[in-house]
Amino acid sequence: LKRCLTFAAAVLLAAAQVEASLAENLPATPIPGYRPAAASDEGGLWMLTEKQEHAIAVSPSRITDPQLNAYVKGVICKLSREQCQTLRLYIVDTPQFNAFAMPNGAIVVYSGLLLRLDNEAELAFVLGHEITHYTHKHTLARFERATRMSNVLAFFALVTMGLGVGGLAGVTGNALAANLLAYSRDQEREADATGFDLAVAAGYDPQQAGRTWRFVSDEHKANPRRIDIAAFLSTHPQDTERMASLDARAAQVAPSRTTWFANDADYRDAMHPFLARWLEGEINRGEPEESVVLLSRLVANQPASGVLRYYLGVAYRKRGGAGDLDAARTAYGQAIACADAPSAAWRDQGLLAMRSGDKSEARVDFEKYLSAAPAADDKAMIQYYLAQLSGN
Ligand SMILES: [Zn+2]
């Protein structure tokens, strides 16, 4: 019995030592304004990253609007407090759902992500996740692991290609480098858990954390061209796992206070000036099945938005399945009934009316369009249609 205990104690001691050495190897959270030594792995990683950060900073796709930047940066600061001045934010006009942190503290947020969120709390959980990738030096850990495993120069060559001079396209352009730098599943779990705690500590409604992942997966499921979805889900069980674990955490934490906030109205006000532009980008992405799902959800949340209703109509028209043209016409009509209806809603409603042979309705719509948008680029074309419709 004694031997057995001693053996058990030795095992426990060994395990404790392993754990302690693992803990020692964990990088400390960088202090505000932190910079690694130039002649270190981390210094090298930063040099490469700074090149990429510069490319994004001067990219014509960057959205520099001071109000929008101040709003999103404000959320970063609520979460990161003392890191607020260290972290740099770049908002990029691109319709993909994405945000990422660079190992040197640059946070990049795509407009396609901002478009899809319903409130500030959802944004806070995403940003908390990304801030954690930075503060926990997750890329450095992957970088060091890769340099241990393979030739350092080859790795640098890959990173240079991946992060390279091509600007934004380069970020995801090189799958091999992206794979080498991809976070491990444990790092993703850690970013979810710590990011969740940061947002909850700032008072954001924990029940908003899991929603983001659910609606992105709903969009993907609607797209028949994403034939790889089953394969994708089997190699990314973390998406399902992540929703479940965020929901479980939320259920645990939610009863601890009654004053959680999501700041729906603030969020919508901040995004409103960009909606039409971002929705143009979303439509031009050429995935109308996904756009219909996205816009149906946004319209359900903001039924008085003529801009959203108009683009839902456009998405239906682009999808062009059974009944979609009727659905588009209905959506245009509902857009027109809203105070902020884009003038294009009249034009597009007129075009569908003309296509169905409803000449008098088409005429009325085109005339309203031209009086609402007297300087429209397509004025001549619409006048031509009007002349044709009157001639018959
Ligand atoms: Zn992540």
Short mmCIF file of N, CA and C in Angstrom, two decimals, residues 12-115:
data_model
loop_
_atom_site.label_atom_id
_atom_site.label_comp_id
_atom_site.label_asym_id
_atom_site.label_seq_id
_atom_site.Cartn_x
_atom_site.Cartn_y
_atom_site.Cartn_z
N LEU A 12 1.93 12.04 -9.45
CA LEU A 12 1.31 13.36 -9.27
C LEU A 12 2.36 14.47 -9.34
N LEU A 13 3.51 14.19 -8.65
CA LEU A 13 4.58 15.18 -8.62
C LEU A 13 5.09 15.44 -10.04
N ALA A 14 5.29 14.35 -10.79
CA ALA A 14 5.78 14.49 -12.17
C ALA A 14 4.77 15.30 -12.99
N ALA A 15 3.51 14.98 -12.80
CA ALA A 15 2.48 15.70 -13.55
C ALA A 15 2.49 17.18 -13.18
N ALA A 16 2.67 17.46 -11.89
CA ALA A 16 2.69 18.85 -11.44
C ALA A 16 3.89 19.58 -12.05
N GLN A 17 5.02 18.86 -12.13
CA GLN A 17 6.20 19.50 -12.70
C GLN A 17 6.01 19.81 -14.19
N VAL A 18 5.41 18.83 -14.88
CA VAL A 18 5.14 19.06 -16.30
C VAL A 18 4.24 20.29 -16.46
N GLU A 19 3.22 20.34 -15.61
CA GLU A 19 2.29 21.46 -15.69
C GLU A 19 2.98 22.79 -15.41
N ALA A 20 3.87 22.76 -14.38
CA ALA A 20 4.58 23.99 -14.02
C ALA A 20 5.47 24.44 -15.16
N SER A 21 6.14 23.48 -15.81
CA SER A 21 7.04 23.90 -16.89
C SER A 21 6.23 24.40 -18.08
N LEU A 22 5.04 23.81 -18.28
CA LEU A 22 4.17 24.31 -19.34
C LEU A 22 3.74 25.75 -19.04
N ALA A 23 3.41 25.97 -17.75
CA ALA A 23 2.97 27.30 -17.36
C ALA A 23 4.09 28.31 -17.56
N GLU A 24 5.34 27.90 -17.24
CA GLU A 24 6.47 28.81 -17.42
C GLU A 24 6.65 29.18 -18.89
N ASN A 25 6.34 28.21 -19.76
CA ASN A 25 6.54 28.46 -21.18
C ASN A 25 5.45 29.34 -21.80
N LEU A 26 4.36 29.50 -21.06
CA LEU A 26 3.30 30.35 -21.59
C LEU A 26 3.78 31.80 -21.60
N PRO A 27 3.64 32.49 -22.73
CA PRO A 27 4.08 33.88 -22.74
C PRO A 27 3.21 34.75 -21.84
N ALA A 28 3.84 35.73 -21.21
CA ALA A 28 3.07 36.65 -20.37
C ALA A 28 2.27 37.57 -21.28
N THR A 29 1.15 38.07 -20.78
CA THR A 29 0.39 39.06 -21.54
C THR A 29 1.28 40.28 -21.76
N PRO A 30 1.40 40.73 -23.01
CA PRO A 30 2.29 41.86 -23.26
C PRO A 30 1.82 43.11 -22.52
N ILE A 31 2.78 43.84 -21.95
CA ILE A 31 2.40 45.09 -21.29
C ILE A 31 2.07 46.12 -22.38
N PRO A 32 1.26 47.12 -22.04
CA PRO A 32 0.91 48.11 -23.06
C PRO A 32 2.16 48.72 -23.70
N GLY A 33 2.14 48.84 -25.01
CA GLY A 33 3.28 49.41 -25.73
C GLY A 33 4.42 48.42 -25.91
N TYR A 34 4.18 47.15 -25.57
CA TYR A 34 5.21 46.11 -25.67
C TYR A 34 5.80 45.99 -27.07
N ARG A 35 7.10 45.76 -27.15
CA ARG A 35 7.79 45.47 -28.41
C ARG A 35 8.83 44.42 -28.15
N PRO A 36 8.85 43.35 -28.96
CA PRO A 36 9.86 42.30 -28.72
C PRO A 36 11.24 42.74 -29.22
N ALA A 37 12.29 42.07 -28.70
CA ALA A 37 13.64 42.34 -29.19
C ALA A 37 13.70 41.99 -30.67
N ALA A 38 14.43 42.82 -31.44
CA ALA A 38 14.49 42.60 -32.89
C ALA A 38 15.09 41.23 -33.21
N ALA A 39 16.10 40.82 -32.45
CA ALA A 39 16.78 39.55 -32.75
C ALA A 39 16.14 38.40 -32.00
N SER A 40 14.83 38.25 -32.14
CA SER A 40 14.15 37.12 -31.52
C SER A 40 13.14 36.59 -32.53
N ASP A 41 12.66 35.38 -32.29
CA ASP A 41 11.60 34.83 -33.15
C ASP A 41 10.46 35.84 -33.27
N GLU A 42 10.10 36.36 -32.10
CA GLU A 42 8.95 37.26 -32.08
C GLU A 42 9.26 38.55 -32.84
N GLY A 43 10.50 39.03 -32.69
CA GLY A 43 10.91 40.24 -33.42
C GLY A 43 10.82 40.02 -34.92
N GLY A 44 11.23 38.83 -35.38
CA GLY A 44 11.15 38.50 -36.80
C GLY A 44 9.70 38.44 -37.27
N LEU A 45 8.88 37.82 -36.44
CA LEU A 45 7.46 37.71 -36.78
C LEU A 45 6.83 39.10 -36.88
N TRP A 46 7.21 39.98 -35.96
CA TRP A 46 6.66 41.34 -35.98
C TRP A 46 7.08 42.08 -37.24
N MET A 47 8.35 41.89 -37.66
CA MET A 47 8.82 42.58 -38.86
C MET A 47 7.96 42.22 -40.07
N LEU A 48 7.69 40.92 -40.20
CA LEU A 48 6.84 40.47 -41.31
C LEU A 48 5.43 41.02 -41.19
N THR A 49 4.95 41.02 -39.94
CA THR A 49 3.58 41.46 -39.70
C THR A 49 3.42 42.95 -39.99
N GLU A 50 4.45 43.72 -39.62
CA GLU A 50 4.36 45.17 -39.81
C GLU A 50 4.24 45.54 -41.28
N LYS A 51 4.91 44.76 -42.12
CA LYS A 51 4.78 44.96 -43.58
C LYS A 51 3.32 44.82 -43.99
N GLN A 52 2.71 43.75 -43.49
CA GLN A 52 1.32 43.47 -43.83
C GLN A 52 0.40 44.53 -43.25
N GLU A 53 0.69 44.94 -42.03
CA GLU A 53 -0.14 45.98 -41.41
C GLU A 53 -0.08 47.26 -42.24
N HIS A 54 1.12 47.58 -42.71
CA HIS A 54 1.27 48.80 -43.53
C HIS A 54 0.45 48.68 -44.82
N ALA A 55 0.50 47.49 -45.44
CA ALA A 55 -0.26 47.29 -46.68
C ALA A 55 -1.75 47.53 -46.43
N ILE A 56 -2.25 47.09 -45.29
CA ILE A 56 -3.67 47.29 -44.97
C ILE A 56 -3.94 48.76 -44.64
N ALA A 57 -2.99 49.38 -43.93
CA ALA A 57 -3.18 50.78 -43.52
C ALA A 57 -3.33 51.70 -44.73
N VAL A 58 -2.60 51.41 -45.81
CA VAL A 58 -2.65 52.30 -46.99
C VAL A 58 -3.56 51.75 -48.08
N SER A 59 -4.22 50.61 -47.83
CA SER A 59 -5.08 50.00 -48.84
C SER A 59 -6.28 50.90 -49.14
N PRO A 60 -6.63 51.04 -50.42
CA PRO A 60 -7.83 51.83 -50.75
C PRO A 60 -9.11 51.21 -50.21
N SER A 61 -9.04 49.92 -49.83
CA SER A 61 -10.23 49.27 -49.27
C SER A 61 -10.45 49.61 -47.80
N ARG A 62 -9.49 50.25 -47.20
CA ARG A 62 -9.63 50.57 -45.78
C ARG A 62 -10.71 51.63 -45.60
N ILE A 63 -11.57 51.43 -44.59
CA ILE A 63 -12.60 52.43 -44.29
C ILE A 63 -12.06 53.33 -43.19
N THR A 64 -11.82 54.59 -43.53
CA THR A 64 -11.17 55.48 -42.57
C THR A 64 -12.15 56.40 -41.86
N ASP A 65 -13.44 56.24 -42.16
CA ASP A 65 -14.45 57.09 -41.53
C ASP A 65 -14.20 57.19 -40.01
N PRO A 66 -13.96 58.43 -39.50
CA PRO A 66 -13.57 58.57 -38.09
C PRO A 66 -14.65 58.08 -37.13
N GLN A 67 -15.93 58.32 -37.46
CA GLN A 67 -16.98 57.92 -36.50
C GLN A 67 -17.08 56.41 -36.37
N LEU A 68 -17.04 55.72 -37.51
CA LEU A 68 -17.15 54.26 -37.46
C LEU A 68 -15.94 53.67 -36.73
N ASN A 69 -14.75 54.19 -37.05
CA ASN A 69 -13.54 53.70 -36.39
C ASN A 69 -13.58 53.96 -34.88
N ALA A 70 -14.06 55.16 -34.50
CA ALA A 70 -14.12 55.49 -33.08
C ALA A 70 -15.10 54.56 -32.36
N TYR A 71 -16.19 54.22 -33.04
CA TYR A 71 -17.19 53.35 -32.41
C TYR A 71 -16.63 51.95 -32.15
N VAL A 72 -16.03 51.35 -33.19
CA VAL A 72 -15.51 49.98 -33.04
C VAL A 72 -14.31 49.98 -32.08
N LYS A 73 -13.46 51.01 -32.20
CA LYS A 73 -12.31 51.10 -31.28
C LYS A 73 -12.79 51.25 -29.84
N GLY A 74 -13.90 51.96 -29.67
CA GLY A 74 -14.48 52.12 -28.33
C GLY A 74 -14.83 50.78 -27.71
N VAL A 75 -15.35 49.86 -28.54
CA VAL A 75 -15.68 48.52 -28.03
C VAL A 75 -14.39 47.78 -27.66
N ILE A 76 -13.37 47.90 -28.51
CA ILE A 76 -12.07 47.28 -28.21
C ILE A 76 -11.57 47.78 -26.87
N CYS A 77 -11.70 49.08 -26.63
CA CYS A 77 -11.17 49.66 -25.40
C CYS A 77 -11.97 49.23 -24.17
N LYS A 78 -13.29 49.05 -24.33
CA LYS A 78 -14.10 48.56 -23.21
C LYS A 78 -13.63 47.17 -22.79
N LEU A 79 -13.16 46.39 -23.75
CA LEU A 79 -12.76 45.00 -23.47
C LEU A 79 -11.32 44.92 -23.00
N SER A 80 -10.47 45.75 -23.59
CA SER A 80 -9.03 45.53 -23.40
C SER A 80 -8.42 46.51 -22.40
N ARG A 81 -9.17 47.51 -22.02
CA ARG A 81 -8.75 48.52 -21.04
C ARG A 81 -7.31 48.99 -21.27
N GLU A 82 -6.35 48.44 -20.50
CA GLU A 82 -4.98 48.99 -20.56
C GLU A 82 -4.30 48.75 -21.92
N GLN A 83 -4.86 47.81 -22.72
CA GLN A 83 -4.28 47.56 -24.04
C GLN A 83 -4.87 48.50 -25.09
N CYS A 84 -5.80 49.32 -24.68
CA CYS A 84 -6.57 50.14 -25.63
C CYS A 84 -5.67 50.94 -26.57
N GLN A 85 -4.64 51.57 -26.03
CA GLN A 85 -3.77 52.40 -26.87
C GLN A 85 -2.86 51.56 -27.75
N THR A 86 -2.54 50.35 -27.29
CA THR A 86 -1.62 49.48 -28.03
C THR A 86 -2.28 48.91 -29.28
N LEU A 87 -3.54 48.53 -29.16
CA LEU A 87 -4.22 47.84 -30.26
C LEU A 87 -4.62 48.83 -31.34
N ARG A 88 -4.30 48.51 -32.58
CA ARG A 88 -4.69 49.35 -33.72
C ARG A 88 -5.80 48.66 -34.49
N LEU A 89 -6.79 49.45 -34.89
CA LEU A 89 -7.95 48.89 -35.60
C LEU A 89 -7.91 49.28 -37.07
N TYR A 90 -8.19 48.31 -37.94
CA TYR A 90 -8.34 48.59 -39.37
C TYR A 90 -9.65 47.97 -39.83
N ILE A 91 -10.54 48.80 -40.35
CA ILE A 91 -11.80 48.28 -40.89
C ILE A 91 -11.64 48.25 -42.41
N VAL A 92 -11.92 47.12 -43.00
CA VAL A 92 -11.68 46.93 -44.43
C VAL A 92 -13.01 46.64 -45.12
N ASP A 93 -13.22 47.32 -46.25
CA ASP A 93 -14.46 47.15 -47.01
C ASP A 93 -14.35 45.91 -47.89
N THR A 94 -14.78 44.80 -47.34
CA THR A 94 -14.77 43.54 -48.10
C THR A 94 -15.88 42.66 -47.53
N PRO A 95 -16.68 42.03 -48.43
CA PRO A 95 -17.94 41.45 -47.96
C PRO A 95 -17.81 40.14 -47.18
N GLN A 96 -16.61 39.63 -47.02
CA GLN A 96 -16.47 38.37 -46.29
C GLN A 96 -16.70 38.57 -44.79
N PHE A 97 -17.18 37.51 -44.16
CA PHE A 97 -17.35 37.51 -42.70
C PHE A 97 -16.01 37.16 -42.08
N ASN A 98 -15.29 38.16 -41.59
CA ASN A 98 -13.98 37.85 -41.02
C ASN A 98 -13.47 38.99 -40.15
N ALA A 99 -12.66 38.61 -39.19
CA ALA A 99 -11.90 39.56 -38.37
C ALA A 99 -10.68 38.79 -37.91
N PHE A 100 -9.56 39.47 -37.79
CA PHE A 100 -8.40 38.76 -37.25
C PHE A 100 -7.46 39.72 -36.54
N ALA A 101 -6.66 39.14 -35.65
CA ALA A 101 -5.66 39.91 -34.92
C ALA A 101 -4.30 39.55 -35.47
N MET A 102 -3.45 40.55 -35.67
CA MET A 102 -2.08 40.26 -36.07
C MET A 102 -1.25 40.11 -34.80
N PRO A 103 -0.14 39.36 -34.90
CA PRO A 103 0.64 39.12 -33.68
C PRO A 103 1.23 40.39 -33.06
N ASN A 104 1.21 41.51 -33.79
CA ASN A 104 1.76 42.75 -33.23
C ASN A 104 0.68 43.70 -32.71
N GLY A 105 -0.54 43.21 -32.61
CA GLY A 105 -1.59 44.03 -31.99
C GLY A 105 -2.42 44.83 -32.96
N ALA A 106 -2.35 44.52 -34.26
CA ALA A 106 -3.26 45.15 -35.22
C ALA A 106 -4.51 44.26 -35.30
N ILE A 107 -5.67 44.88 -35.21
CA ILE A 107 -6.93 44.14 -35.30
C ILE A 107 -7.62 44.55 -36.60
N VAL A 108 -7.94 43.57 -37.42
CA VAL A 108 -8.55 43.85 -38.71
C VAL A 108 -9.99 43.33 -38.71
N VAL A 109 -10.92 44.19 -39.06
CA VAL A 109 -12.34 43.82 -39.08
C VAL A 109 -12.88 44.06 -40.49
N TYR A 110 -13.48 43.06 -41.09
CA TYR A 110 -14.06 43.20 -42.42
C TYR A 110 -15.48 43.75 -42.32
N SER A 111 -15.86 44.54 -43.32
CA SER A 111 -17.23 45.10 -43.32
C SER A 111 -18.27 43.98 -43.40
N GLY A 112 -17.92 42.84 -44.03
CA GLY A 112 -18.85 41.72 -44.12
C GLY A 112 -19.22 41.17 -42.75
N LEU A 113 -18.33 41.36 -41.78
CA LEU A 113 -18.65 40.95 -40.41
C LEU A 113 -19.58 41.99 -39.78
N LEU A 114 -19.23 43.26 -39.91
CA LEU A 114 -20.06 44.33 -39.31
C LEU A 114 -21.48 44.29 -39.87
N LEU A 115 -21.60 44.01 -41.18
CA LEU A 115 -22.91 43.94 -41.82
C LEU A 115 -23.78 42.86 -41.18
#
